[in-house]
């Protein structure tokens, strides 16, 4: 299975609601917005890692992803679903002392283990934070790049997640997704479905390339226009989005 540690686990009841097509109420708080449910299965988490860091480095995976994402010294990067920190560590070296990397995960134990690694390796330009399945809890107007590598297919509430993510992206910033070109229940996201879900929340795809070294493809998106009101988001139909 291709995935990263600490990805977006959700409650069984929420997953069943997503599959039914009913709107998803995020919390019991009356003021919380309602978002449409995703018309697709959500991949079940069955492993804590994709491969060893040494094996991934032999394929030059991280370097190739960072090059295609155009990550440069001095940038501020969010690493969503950071897991054990494979990308966090390498992006910290790429952005350098004048850049910053915020590593986010939703599993407290994973977050704590990564924080220990960051402290052990004395990475002064890295911070670690706990997010939520439908909201990465990122500071506003902060990031040149938001990286989501081998985890998008495990987001059960993509419209809520992408809606909450938008304000964190700087003007000119880019959201980068790396995933496999296969159905979500098989731990991938068909590119047409990915583009449709992003577009529903006001993102424009600006690039997509095959990426065998990272197990699939890389796609780049940028926010355009105003963020839509949650009740105005039109959900994608999985079958039509993947062209079947």
mmCIF file of C-alpha atoms in Angstrom:
data_model
loop_
_atom_site.group_PDB
_atom_site.id
_atom_site.type_symbol
_atom_site.label_atom_id
_atom_site.label_comp_id
_atom_site.label_asym_id
_atom_site.label_seq_id
_atom_site.Cartn_x
_atom_site.Cartn_y
_atom_site.Cartn_z
ATOM 1 C CA UNK A 1 0.000 0.000 0.000
ATOM 2 C CA UNK A 2 1.229 3.481 -0.834
ATOM 3 C CA UNK A 3 0.585 5.871 2.055
ATOM 4 C CA UNK A 4 2.204 7.907 4.784
ATOM 5 C CA UNK A 5 2.129 7.531 8.530
ATOM 6 C CA UNK A 6 -0.427 9.345 10.581
ATOM 7 C CA UNK A 7 -2.927 9.870 7.815
ATOM 8 C CA UNK A 8 -6.475 10.946 8.113
ATOM 9 C CA UNK A 9 -8.351 8.310 10.151
ATOM 10 C CA UNK A 10 -12.065 8.988 10.601
ATOM 11 C CA UNK A 11 -14.911 7.522 12.609
ATOM 12 C CA UNK A 12 -16.925 4.707 11.013
ATOM 13 C CA UNK A 13 -20.117 6.724 11.267
ATOM 14 C CA UNK A 14 -18.599 9.644 9.345
ATOM 15 C CA UNK A 15 -17.294 7.342 6.622
ATOM 16 C CA UNK A 16 -20.714 5.734 6.196
ATOM 17 C CA UNK A 17 -22.321 9.159 5.960
ATOM 18 C CA UNK A 18 -19.799 10.157 3.284
ATOM 19 C CA UNK A 19 -20.651 7.095 1.215
ATOM 20 C CA UNK A 20 -24.393 7.818 1.485
ATOM 21 C CA UNK A 21 -24.142 11.241 -0.164
ATOM 22 C CA UNK A 22 -25.746 13.013 2.816
ATOM 23 C CA UNK A 23 -24.333 16.345 4.046
ATOM 24 C CA UNK A 24 -21.762 15.891 6.804
ATOM 25 C CA UNK A 25 -22.197 17.850 10.032
ATOM 26 C CA UNK A 26 -18.686 18.303 11.374
ATOM 27 C CA UNK A 27 -19.529 18.816 15.048
ATOM 28 C CA UNK A 28 -22.517 19.307 17.308
ATOM 29 C CA UNK A 29 -21.818 23.044 17.473
ATOM 30 C CA UNK A 30 -24.675 24.977 15.898
ATOM 31 C CA UNK A 31 -22.345 27.516 14.276
ATOM 32 C CA UNK A 32 -20.279 24.949 12.366
ATOM 33 C CA UNK A 33 -20.897 24.907 8.590
ATOM 34 C CA UNK A 34 -22.168 21.856 6.776
ATOM 35 C CA UNK A 35 -20.286 20.500 3.778
ATOM 36 C CA UNK A 36 -21.365 18.018 1.100
ATOM 37 C CA UNK A 37 -20.227 14.446 1.552
ATOM 38 C CA UNK A 38 -17.729 12.874 -0.822
ATOM 39 C CA UNK A 39 -19.256 10.492 -3.366
ATOM 40 C CA UNK A 40 -16.402 7.994 -3.102
ATOM 41 C CA UNK A 41 -15.030 5.383 -0.730
ATOM 42 C CA UNK A 42 -12.297 6.300 1.720
ATOM 43 C CA UNK A 43 -9.175 4.165 1.872
ATOM 44 C CA UNK A 44 -8.695 2.195 5.071
ATOM 45 C CA UNK A 45 -5.398 2.737 6.848
ATOM 46 C CA UNK A 46 -3.560 -0.575 6.966
ATOM 47 C CA UNK A 47 0.100 0.389 7.270
ATOM 48 C CA UNK A 48 2.193 3.044 8.969
ATOM 49 C CA UNK A 49 4.635 3.604 6.133
ATOM 50 C CA UNK A 50 5.037 3.187 2.397
ATOM 51 C CA UNK A 51 8.683 2.104 2.298
ATOM 52 C CA UNK A 52 11.963 2.711 4.093
ATOM 53 C CA UNK A 53 13.574 6.113 3.767
ATOM 54 C CA UNK A 54 16.660 4.475 2.270
ATOM 55 C CA UNK A 55 14.615 2.773 -0.449
ATOM 56 C CA UNK A 56 12.800 6.000 -1.249
ATOM 57 C CA UNK A 57 16.083 7.902 -1.440
ATOM 58 C CA UNK A 58 17.485 5.333 -3.871
ATOM 59 C CA UNK A 59 14.648 6.336 -6.202
ATOM 60 C CA UNK A 60 15.463 10.015 -5.579
ATOM 61 C CA UNK A 61 11.821 10.439 -4.599
ATOM 62 C CA UNK A 62 11.933 13.480 -2.339
ATOM 63 C CA UNK A 63 14.391 15.407 -4.487
ATOM 64 C CA UNK A 64 12.263 14.851 -7.568
ATOM 65 C CA UNK A 65 9.056 15.866 -5.799
ATOM 66 C CA UNK A 66 10.666 19.007 -4.370
ATOM 67 C CA UNK A 67 12.084 19.919 -7.772
ATOM 68 C CA UNK A 68 8.728 19.533 -9.507
ATOM 69 C CA UNK A 69 6.989 21.422 -6.713
ATOM 70 C CA UNK A 70 9.579 24.177 -7.214
ATOM 71 C CA UNK A 71 10.506 24.310 -3.535
ATOM 72 C CA UNK A 72 13.289 26.832 -3.012
ATOM 73 C CA UNK A 73 15.415 28.203 -0.160
ATOM 74 C CA UNK A 74 13.575 30.645 2.076
ATOM 75 C CA UNK A 75 10.089 29.224 1.451
ATOM 76 C CA UNK A 76 7.564 28.328 4.143
ATOM 77 C CA UNK A 77 6.157 24.814 3.669
ATOM 78 C CA UNK A 78 3.337 22.831 5.296
ATOM 79 C CA UNK A 79 3.808 19.059 5.304
ATOM 80 C CA UNK A 80 0.317 17.584 5.826
ATOM 81 C CA UNK A 81 0.163 14.046 7.199
ATOM 82 C CA UNK A 82 3.865 14.277 7.933
ATOM 83 C CA UNK A 83 4.063 10.905 9.676
ATOM 84 C CA UNK A 84 7.618 9.858 10.461
ATOM 85 C CA UNK A 85 8.983 12.960 8.755
ATOM 86 C CA UNK A 86 10.484 11.656 5.523
ATOM 87 C CA UNK A 87 9.550 14.810 3.633
ATOM 88 C CA UNK A 88 9.741 17.112 6.646
ATOM 89 C CA UNK A 89 13.447 16.439 7.161
ATOM 90 C CA UNK A 90 14.354 16.801 3.491
ATOM 91 C CA UNK A 91 12.277 19.920 2.932
ATOM 92 C CA UNK A 92 13.870 21.530 5.977
ATOM 93 C CA UNK A 93 17.258 21.073 4.346
ATOM 94 C CA UNK A 94 15.959 22.453 1.030
ATOM 95 C CA UNK A 95 14.396 25.652 2.432
ATOM 96 C CA UNK A 96 17.381 26.341 4.690
ATOM 97 C CA UNK A 97 17.759 28.543 7.735
ATOM 98 C CA UNK A 98 15.647 31.345 6.249
ATOM 99 C CA UNK A 99 12.773 28.990 5.441
ATOM 100 C CA UNK A 100 10.283 27.152 7.628
ATOM 101 C CA UNK A 101 8.554 23.773 7.604
ATOM 102 C CA UNK A 102 5.405 23.084 9.613
ATOM 103 C CA UNK A 103 4.818 19.337 9.948
ATOM 104 C CA UNK A 104 1.205 18.388 10.702
ATOM 105 C CA UNK A 105 -0.395 15.095 11.668
ATOM 106 C CA UNK A 106 -3.663 14.112 13.357
ATOM 107 C CA UNK A 107 -2.359 11.218 15.473
ATOM 108 C CA UNK A 108 -0.913 12.516 18.767
ATOM 109 C CA UNK A 109 1.598 9.652 19.117
ATOM 110 C CA UNK A 110 2.870 10.211 15.582
ATOM 111 C CA UNK A 111 3.087 13.948 16.155
ATOM 112 C CA UNK A 112 5.048 13.377 19.360
ATOM 113 C CA UNK A 113 7.452 10.928 17.717
ATOM 114 C CA UNK A 114 8.148 13.386 14.911
ATOM 115 C CA UNK A 115 8.649 16.218 17.398
ATOM 116 C CA UNK A 116 11.246 14.039 19.150
ATOM 117 C CA UNK A 117 13.007 13.406 15.842
ATOM 118 C CA UNK A 118 13.027 17.119 15.026
ATOM 119 C CA UNK A 119 14.547 17.894 18.431
ATOM 120 C CA UNK A 120 17.063 15.059 18.140
ATOM 121 C CA UNK A 121 18.229 16.261 14.723
ATOM 122 C CA UNK A 122 18.225 19.889 15.930
ATOM 123 C CA UNK A 123 16.092 21.190 13.101
ATOM 124 C CA UNK A 124 15.629 24.800 14.126
ATOM 125 C CA UNK A 125 13.445 25.629 11.114
ATOM 126 C CA UNK A 126 10.792 22.935 11.776
ATOM 127 C CA UNK A 127 7.715 23.034 13.996
ATOM 128 C CA UNK A 128 5.214 20.230 14.581
ATOM 129 C CA UNK A 129 1.475 20.567 15.102
ATOM 130 C CA UNK A 130 -1.628 18.437 15.644
ATOM 131 C CA UNK A 131 -4.460 18.856 13.148
ATOM 132 C CA UNK A 132 -7.953 17.413 12.745
ATOM 133 C CA UNK A 133 -9.339 15.094 10.042
ATOM 134 C CA UNK A 134 -11.429 17.862 8.442
ATOM 135 C CA UNK A 135 -9.135 20.818 9.262
ATOM 136 C CA UNK A 136 -5.325 20.918 9.232
ATOM 137 C CA UNK A 137 -5.402 23.887 11.651
ATOM 138 C CA UNK A 138 -2.848 25.939 9.729
ATOM 139 C CA UNK A 139 -2.160 29.646 10.321
ATOM 140 C CA UNK A 140 -3.593 31.991 7.712
ATOM 141 C CA UNK A 141 -1.640 33.450 4.772
ATOM 142 C CA UNK A 142 1.496 31.534 5.734
ATOM 143 C CA UNK A 143 2.581 28.965 3.151
ATOM 144 C CA UNK A 144 4.294 29.045 -0.222
ATOM 145 C CA UNK A 145 3.675 25.319 -0.612
ATOM 146 C CA UNK A 146 1.278 22.903 1.083
ATOM 147 C CA UNK A 147 2.402 19.307 0.507
ATOM 148 C CA UNK A 148 0.059 16.304 0.630
ATOM 149 C CA UNK A 149 1.957 13.165 -0.314
ATOM 150 C CA UNK A 150 0.178 9.771 -0.464
ATOM 151 C CA UNK A 151 -2.598 10.804 1.887
ATOM 152 C CA UNK A 152 -5.345 12.594 -0.038
ATOM 153 C CA UNK A 153 -7.321 9.376 -0.663
ATOM 154 C CA UNK A 154 -7.726 8.928 3.100
ATOM 155 C CA UNK A 155 -9.455 12.275 3.651
ATOM 156 C CA UNK A 156 -13.091 11.389 4.280
ATOM 157 C CA UNK A 157 -14.351 14.986 4.082
ATOM 158 C CA UNK A 158 -12.358 16.573 1.251
ATOM 159 C CA UNK A 159 -14.594 19.618 0.771
ATOM 160 C CA UNK A 160 -14.375 20.593 4.440
ATOM 161 C CA UNK A 161 -10.643 19.893 4.499
ATOM 162 C CA UNK A 162 -9.830 21.896 1.359
ATOM 163 C CA UNK A 163 -12.134 24.739 2.467
ATOM 164 C CA UNK A 164 -10.343 25.065 5.803
ATOM 165 C CA UNK A 165 -6.958 24.786 4.063
ATOM 166 C CA UNK A 166 -7.464 27.649 1.582
ATOM 167 C CA UNK A 167 -6.820 30.637 3.893
ATOM 168 C CA UNK A 168 -3.381 29.277 4.841
ATOM 169 C CA UNK A 169 -2.019 29.529 1.283
ATOM 170 C CA UNK A 170 -0.144 32.734 0.482
ATOM 171 C CA UNK A 171 -0.896 34.749 -2.644
ATOM 172 C CA UNK A 172 0.966 32.851 -5.356
ATOM 173 C CA UNK A 173 1.205 29.764 -3.144
ATOM 174 C CA UNK A 174 0.561 26.230 -4.383
ATOM 175 C CA UNK A 175 -0.976 23.053 -2.963
ATOM 176 C CA UNK A 176 0.910 19.944 -4.116
ATOM 177 C CA UNK A 177 -0.636 16.459 -4.197
ATOM 178 C CA UNK A 178 1.286 13.256 -4.874
ATOM 179 C CA UNK A 179 -0.873 10.149 -5.254
ATOM 180 C CA UNK A 180 -1.400 6.980 -7.263
ATOM 181 C CA UNK A 181 -3.706 6.894 -10.295
ATOM 182 C CA UNK A 182 -6.188 4.351 -9.008
ATOM 183 C CA UNK A 183 -9.480 4.301 -7.125
ATOM 184 C CA UNK A 184 -9.636 5.726 -3.624
ATOM 185 C CA UNK A 185 -10.495 2.394 -2.006
ATOM 186 C CA UNK A 186 -7.265 1.078 -3.543
ATOM 187 C CA UNK A 187 -5.193 3.850 -1.983
ATOM 188 C CA UNK A 188 -5.041 6.327 -4.832
ATOM 189 C CA UNK A 189 -7.030 9.157 -6.386
ATOM 190 C CA UNK A 190 -7.924 9.297 -10.098
ATOM 191 C CA UNK A 191 -6.578 12.649 -11.384
ATOM 192 C CA UNK A 192 -9.974 13.679 -12.788
ATOM 193 C CA UNK A 193 -11.626 13.133 -9.408
ATOM 194 C CA UNK A 194 -8.835 15.035 -7.645
ATOM 195 C CA UNK A 195 -9.214 17.985 -10.002
ATOM 196 C CA UNK A 196 -13.008 17.973 -9.598
ATOM 197 C CA UNK A 197 -12.885 17.998 -5.790
ATOM 198 C CA UNK A 198 -10.304 20.793 -5.734
ATOM 199 C CA UNK A 199 -12.274 22.836 -8.286
ATOM 200 C CA UNK A 200 -15.431 22.512 -6.181
ATOM 201 C CA UNK A 201 -13.713 24.485 -3.421
ATOM 202 C CA UNK A 202 -12.148 27.058 -5.750
ATOM 203 C CA UNK A 203 -8.749 25.665 -6.716
ATOM 204 C CA UNK A 204 -7.312 25.591 -10.232
ATOM 205 C CA UNK A 205 -4.962 22.837 -11.384
ATOM 206 C CA UNK A 206 -1.850 24.436 -12.849
ATOM 207 C CA UNK A 207 0.278 21.374 -13.553
ATOM 208 C CA UNK A 208 0.234 17.576 -13.474
ATOM 209 C CA UNK A 209 3.009 15.122 -14.320
ATOM 210 C CA UNK A 210 3.531 11.385 -14.073
ATOM 211 C CA UNK A 211 5.905 10.502 -11.268
ATOM 212 C CA UNK A 212 6.912 6.817 -11.154
ATOM 213 C CA UNK A 213 9.596 7.437 -8.520
ATOM 214 C CA UNK A 214 6.867 8.559 -6.104
ATOM 215 C CA UNK A 215 4.423 5.841 -7.060
ATOM 216 C CA UNK A 216 2.037 7.782 -9.284
ATOM 217 C CA UNK A 217 1.679 11.434 -10.259
ATOM 218 C CA UNK A 218 2.178 14.944 -8.922
ATOM 219 C CA UNK A 219 -0.475 17.655 -9.309
ATOM 220 C CA UNK A 220 -0.227 21.344 -8.413
ATOM 221 C CA UNK A 221 -3.199 23.573 -7.508
ATOM 222 C CA UNK A 222 -3.674 27.204 -6.587
ATOM 223 C CA UNK A 223 -6.666 28.942 -4.971
ATOM 224 C CA UNK A 224 -8.561 31.219 -7.365
ATOM 225 C CA UNK A 225 -11.334 33.680 -6.678
ATOM 226 C CA UNK A 226 -13.305 33.806 -3.461
ATOM 227 C CA UNK A 227 -13.678 30.784 -1.219
ATOM 228 C CA UNK A 228 -17.191 29.407 -1.827
ATOM 229 C CA UNK A 229 -19.721 29.249 0.971
ATOM 230 C CA UNK A 230 -19.962 25.639 2.207
ATOM 231 C CA UNK A 231 -23.611 25.353 1.158
ATOM 232 C CA UNK A 232 -22.689 26.445 -2.392
ATOM 233 C CA UNK A 233 -20.134 23.667 -2.919
ATOM 234 C CA UNK A 234 -21.331 21.211 -5.569
ATOM 235 C CA UNK A 235 -19.915 17.733 -4.847
ATOM 236 C CA UNK A 236 -18.338 15.589 -7.554
ATOM 237 C CA UNK A 237 -19.830 12.311 -8.649
ATOM 238 C CA UNK A 238 -16.999 9.800 -8.525
ATOM 239 C CA UNK A 239 -18.074 7.792 -11.572
ATOM 240 C CA UNK A 240 -18.440 10.803 -13.864
ATOM 241 C CA UNK A 241 -15.253 12.397 -12.516
ATOM 242 C CA UNK A 242 -13.122 9.400 -13.440
ATOM 243 C CA UNK A 243 -14.708 9.022 -16.846
ATOM 244 C CA UNK A 244 -16.429 5.672 -16.299
#
